[in-house]
Short mmCIF file of C-alpha atoms in Angstrom, two decimals:
data_model
loop_
_atom_site.label_atom_id
_atom_site.label_comp_id
_atom_site.label_asym_id
_atom_site.label_seq_id
_atom_site.Cartn_x
_atom_site.Cartn_y
_atom_site.Cartn_z
CA MET A 135 35.30 -23.55 91.63
CA ALA A 136 33.96 -21.45 94.52
CA LYS A 137 32.60 -23.06 97.66
CA ASN A 138 29.09 -24.59 97.33
CA GLU A 139 28.76 -23.75 93.61
CA GLU A 140 27.74 -27.27 92.54
CA THR A 141 25.38 -27.70 95.49
CA VAL A 142 23.60 -24.40 94.78
CA LYS A 143 23.46 -24.88 90.99
CA ASN A 144 22.03 -28.38 91.44
CA GLY A 145 19.66 -27.41 94.25
CA LEU A 146 15.98 -27.94 94.79
CA PHE A 147 15.00 -25.06 92.46
CA GLU A 148 16.67 -23.95 89.24
CA VAL A 149 19.01 -20.97 89.53
CA GLY A 150 17.10 -18.94 86.95
CA ASP A 151 18.28 -16.09 84.76
CA LYS A 152 20.60 -13.22 85.60
CA ASN A 153 18.64 -10.86 87.81
CA VAL A 154 18.73 -7.87 85.43
CA ALA A 155 15.44 -6.38 86.68
CA TYR A 156 16.97 -5.74 90.12
CA GLN A 157 20.67 -5.53 89.20
CA GLN A 158 20.85 -1.88 90.25
CA PHE A 159 20.05 -2.94 93.84
CA PHE A 160 22.74 -5.65 94.03
CA GLN A 161 26.51 -5.58 94.27
CA GLY A 162 27.76 -8.57 92.30
CA GLN A 163 25.81 -11.08 90.23
CA SER A 164 22.50 -12.56 91.34
CA TYR A 165 19.99 -14.80 89.60
CA LEU A 166 16.21 -14.96 89.93
CA ASN A 167 13.82 -17.84 89.32
CA THR A 168 10.30 -16.55 89.91
CA LEU A 169 8.30 -19.40 91.44
CA VAL A 170 5.04 -17.51 92.10
CA GLY A 171 4.40 -14.21 90.38
CA GLU A 172 0.68 -14.21 89.71
CA LYS A 173 -1.01 -10.81 89.87
CA ASP A 174 -3.97 -12.09 91.92
CA ILE A 175 -1.69 -13.60 94.61
CA ASN A 176 -0.50 -10.99 97.12
CA VAL A 177 2.95 -12.50 97.70
CA GLY A 178 5.83 -13.09 95.37
CA VAL A 179 7.96 -16.21 95.71
CA GLY A 180 11.32 -16.50 94.06
CA ASN A 181 14.51 -18.50 94.27
CA VAL A 182 17.33 -15.96 94.51
CA THR A 183 20.90 -17.12 93.94
CA PHE A 184 23.99 -15.06 94.76
CA GLU A 185 27.51 -15.57 93.43
CA PRO A 186 30.25 -15.30 96.07
CA GLY A 187 30.49 -11.75 97.42
CA CYS A 188 27.11 -10.71 95.97
CA ARG A 189 24.67 -8.94 98.24
CA ASN A 190 21.66 -6.70 97.90
CA ASN A 191 21.36 -3.13 99.12
CA TRP A 192 19.81 -2.22 102.40
CA HIS A 193 16.05 -2.25 101.95
CA ILE A 194 12.72 -2.08 103.75
CA HIS A 195 9.45 -3.86 102.98
CA HIS A 196 6.50 -1.53 103.52
CA ASP A 197 3.01 -2.88 104.25
CA GLY A 198 4.36 -6.42 104.15
CA TYR A 199 7.22 -8.70 105.14
CA GLN A 200 9.84 -11.05 103.77
CA ILE A 201 10.53 -14.65 104.69
CA LEU A 202 13.78 -16.25 103.54
CA LEU A 203 14.12 -20.04 103.37
CA VAL A 204 17.82 -20.83 102.91
CA THR A 205 18.26 -23.67 100.43
CA GLY A 206 21.99 -23.72 99.65
CA GLY A 207 25.44 -22.34 100.31
CA GLU A 208 26.42 -19.78 102.93
CA GLY A 209 25.16 -16.26 103.32
CA TRP A 210 24.58 -13.29 105.57
CA TYR A 211 21.49 -11.51 106.87
CA GLN A 212 21.61 -8.29 108.83
CA GLU A 213 19.04 -5.93 110.29
CA GLU A 214 20.02 -2.34 110.97
CA GLY A 215 21.53 -1.95 114.43
CA LYS A 216 22.10 -5.70 114.89
CA ALA A 217 25.01 -8.04 114.24
CA ALA A 218 25.03 -9.94 110.93
CA ARG A 219 23.78 -13.53 111.12
CA LYS A 220 25.51 -16.24 109.08
CA LEU A 221 23.02 -18.38 107.16
CA HIS A 222 23.15 -22.07 106.18
CA PRO A 223 20.70 -24.42 104.43
CA GLY A 224 17.59 -24.93 106.55
CA ASP A 225 17.76 -21.50 108.22
CA VAL A 226 14.62 -19.37 108.17
CA VAL A 227 14.61 -15.57 108.43
CA VAL A 228 11.50 -13.47 109.04
CA THR A 229 11.80 -9.75 108.30
CA HIS A 230 8.89 -7.75 109.64
CA ASP A 231 7.24 -4.73 108.05
CA GLY A 232 9.42 -1.63 108.09
CA VAL A 233 12.69 -3.31 109.18
CA LYS A 234 15.81 -2.14 107.32
CA HIS A 235 17.96 -5.11 106.31
CA TRP A 236 20.14 -6.75 103.66
CA HIS A 237 21.16 -10.29 102.68
CA GLY A 238 23.65 -12.00 100.39
CA ALA A 239 26.42 -14.53 99.94
CA THR A 240 29.59 -14.85 101.97
CA LYS A 241 32.80 -13.75 100.28
CA ASP A 242 33.78 -17.29 99.25
CA SER A 243 30.49 -19.17 98.79
CA TRP A 244 27.52 -19.32 96.48
CA PHE A 245 24.21 -18.79 98.31
CA SER A 246 20.54 -19.37 97.53
CA HIS A 247 17.27 -18.76 99.31
CA VAL A 248 13.59 -18.79 98.51
CA ALA A 249 12.19 -15.33 99.21
CA ILE A 250 8.50 -14.99 100.07
CA THR A 251 7.73 -11.30 99.87
CA ALA A 252 4.65 -9.15 100.47
CA GLY A 253 4.37 -5.40 100.35
CA THR A 254 6.44 -2.81 98.55
CA PRO A 255 10.24 -2.74 98.79
CA GLU A 256 12.08 0.52 99.31
CA TRP A 257 15.63 0.10 98.05
CA LEU A 258 18.26 2.08 99.93
CA GLU A 259 22.04 2.49 99.98
CA PRO A 260 24.48 -0.33 99.15
CA VAL A 261 26.21 -2.28 101.91
CA SER A 262 29.67 -0.74 101.88
CA ASP A 263 32.69 -2.87 101.00
CA GLU A 264 34.19 -1.88 104.36
CA GLN A 265 31.12 -3.08 106.24
CA TYR A 266 30.83 -6.29 104.20
CA ASN A 267 34.54 -7.14 104.33
CA ALA A 268 34.54 -6.78 108.13
CA LEU A 269 32.12 -9.73 108.50
CA GLU A 270 33.71 -12.85 109.92
CA ASP A 271 32.45 -16.35 110.69
#
């Protein structure tokens, strides 16, 4: 069993279904449990779970933002031009409008966060294996 699998799978929010709607923007397997997805509410809220090694592509939120509330496991967050930040339960990340970034699990741990997102995402290139594999604690 990979590190933090039980903790993440038995976390505050259910893991949800395989994230097929966004699979093309992820390397590895992720899961999505939509917590708030009402059309008349201008933010989406979802519990996103990443298997070890899974991460999303670089992306930008236009005319909005993204707030990540880390709920389980270990992960990474990186903004373009900055060092990657290792994430643990209780960490909060605020990504401002127009900032290129990515986030995902560490190589050996499951990872989950609640994502509060406003605006329109622009999905960009994948995080290269070379770039990802160079990350160290």
